[in-house]
């Protein structure tokens, strides 16, 4: 069972403190997929790579690729867990490979 509150993530009763507040977290193919709150990044420049995968022990497996190189890009919503589909703030719908964090397909929407 996975629960979260703020920066705390609980996986089967084991608590992990993460770097940012969690917006969504779930198990997929033996990995814990975590979407950090997209508003947690306060820097004026750069991107926020806010979709990650962890082992149940807390070890980081990957940080998801972002669809653009535009400052401020980040994911804001998990649209589907299977397949793993997320939306970026720059109107990109991305299917993410849960094994690697790489974008398998992306589509622009408005």
C-alpha positions as MATLAB code, in Angstrom:
seq = 'XXXXXXXXXXXXXXXXXXXXXXXXXXXXXXXXXXXXXXXXXXXXXXXXXXXXXXXXXXXXXXXXXXXXXXXXXXXXXXXXXXXXXXXXXXXXXXXXXXXXXXXXXXXXXX';
ca = [
       0.000    0.000    0.000;
       1.265    3.480   -0.925;
       0.258    6.659    0.882;
       1.736   10.153    0.878;
       1.464   13.425    2.747;
       3.673   16.397    1.912;
       7.225   15.104    1.399;
       6.512   11.816    3.190;
       5.860    8.673    1.165;
       4.862    5.427    2.865;
       5.366    2.137    1.011;
       4.010   -0.925    2.818;
       4.506    0.808    6.157;
       8.047    2.061    5.460;
       8.309    5.860    5.404;
      10.567    7.768    3.035;
      11.192   11.513    3.107;
      11.506   12.890   -0.420;
      12.907   16.162   -1.768;
       9.562   17.727   -2.701;
       5.877   17.352   -1.774;
       4.189   14.458   -3.559;
       1.205   15.098   -5.848;
       0.680   11.452   -6.858;
       2.336    8.083   -6.211;
       1.503    4.521   -7.221;
       3.079    1.136   -7.931;
       3.701    0.159  -11.548;
       5.646   -2.907  -12.680;
       7.454   -3.230   -9.343;
       8.415    0.450   -9.265;
       6.993    3.316   -7.242;
       6.127    6.142   -9.636;
       6.145    9.544   -7.946;
       4.911   12.844   -9.354;
       6.151   15.751   -7.267;
       3.880   18.751   -6.831;
       4.549   20.868   -9.960;
       4.348   24.081   -7.909;
       7.122   22.977   -5.519;
       9.934   24.181   -7.801;
      10.586   27.842   -7.045;
      13.570   28.540   -9.312;
      13.131   31.175  -12.040;
      15.192   29.267  -14.590;
      15.555   25.653  -15.594;
      13.155   22.775  -15.663;
      11.623   20.688  -12.900;
      12.108   16.981  -13.555;
       9.288   16.041  -11.216;
       8.411   12.501  -12.299;
      10.609    9.770  -10.825;
      10.636    6.027  -10.196;
      11.866    4.429   -7.004;
      12.441    0.923   -5.768;
      10.214    0.110   -2.760;
      13.379    0.625   -0.654;
      13.571    4.263   -1.783;
      16.460    3.896   -4.231;
      15.945    6.158   -7.249;
      15.747    4.264  -10.545;
      15.153    7.104  -12.991;
      14.032   10.674  -13.510;
      11.617   11.014  -16.427;
      12.635   12.781  -19.580;
      10.773   16.051  -20.236;
       9.237   16.737  -23.670;
      10.779   20.193  -24.196;
      13.889   22.137  -23.283;
      11.797   25.169  -22.323;
      12.437   26.796  -18.941;
       9.686   25.929  -16.506;
       8.623   22.683  -18.149;
       7.350   20.005  -15.765;
       4.591   17.447  -15.535;
       1.366   18.388  -13.790;
      -0.906   15.341  -14.073;
      -0.826   11.572  -14.439;
      -3.515   10.935  -17.043;
      -3.112    7.144  -17.062;
      -1.126    4.630  -15.038;
      -1.215    1.854  -17.671;
       0.142    2.939  -20.043;
       1.978    5.625  -18.058;
       0.761    8.887  -19.600;
       1.490   12.324  -18.134;
       0.724   15.911  -19.152;
       3.320   18.688  -19.211;
       2.510   22.349  -18.678;
       3.561   23.039  -22.273;
       0.614   21.039  -23.671;
       2.443   17.774  -24.254;
       0.820   14.409  -23.570;
       3.677   11.950  -23.025;
       3.712    8.197  -22.742;
       6.609    7.304  -20.454;
       8.425    3.973  -20.497;
       8.087    2.749  -16.881;
      11.356    0.793  -17.173;
      13.536    3.753  -18.218;
      11.693    7.076  -17.792;
      12.162    7.844  -21.487;
       9.349    9.268  -23.604;
       7.879    6.561  -25.848;
       5.369    8.845  -27.594;
       4.198   12.424  -27.276;
       1.392   14.497  -28.665;
       0.748   18.213  -28.594;
      -2.703   19.209  -27.368;
      -4.361   22.521  -26.639;
];
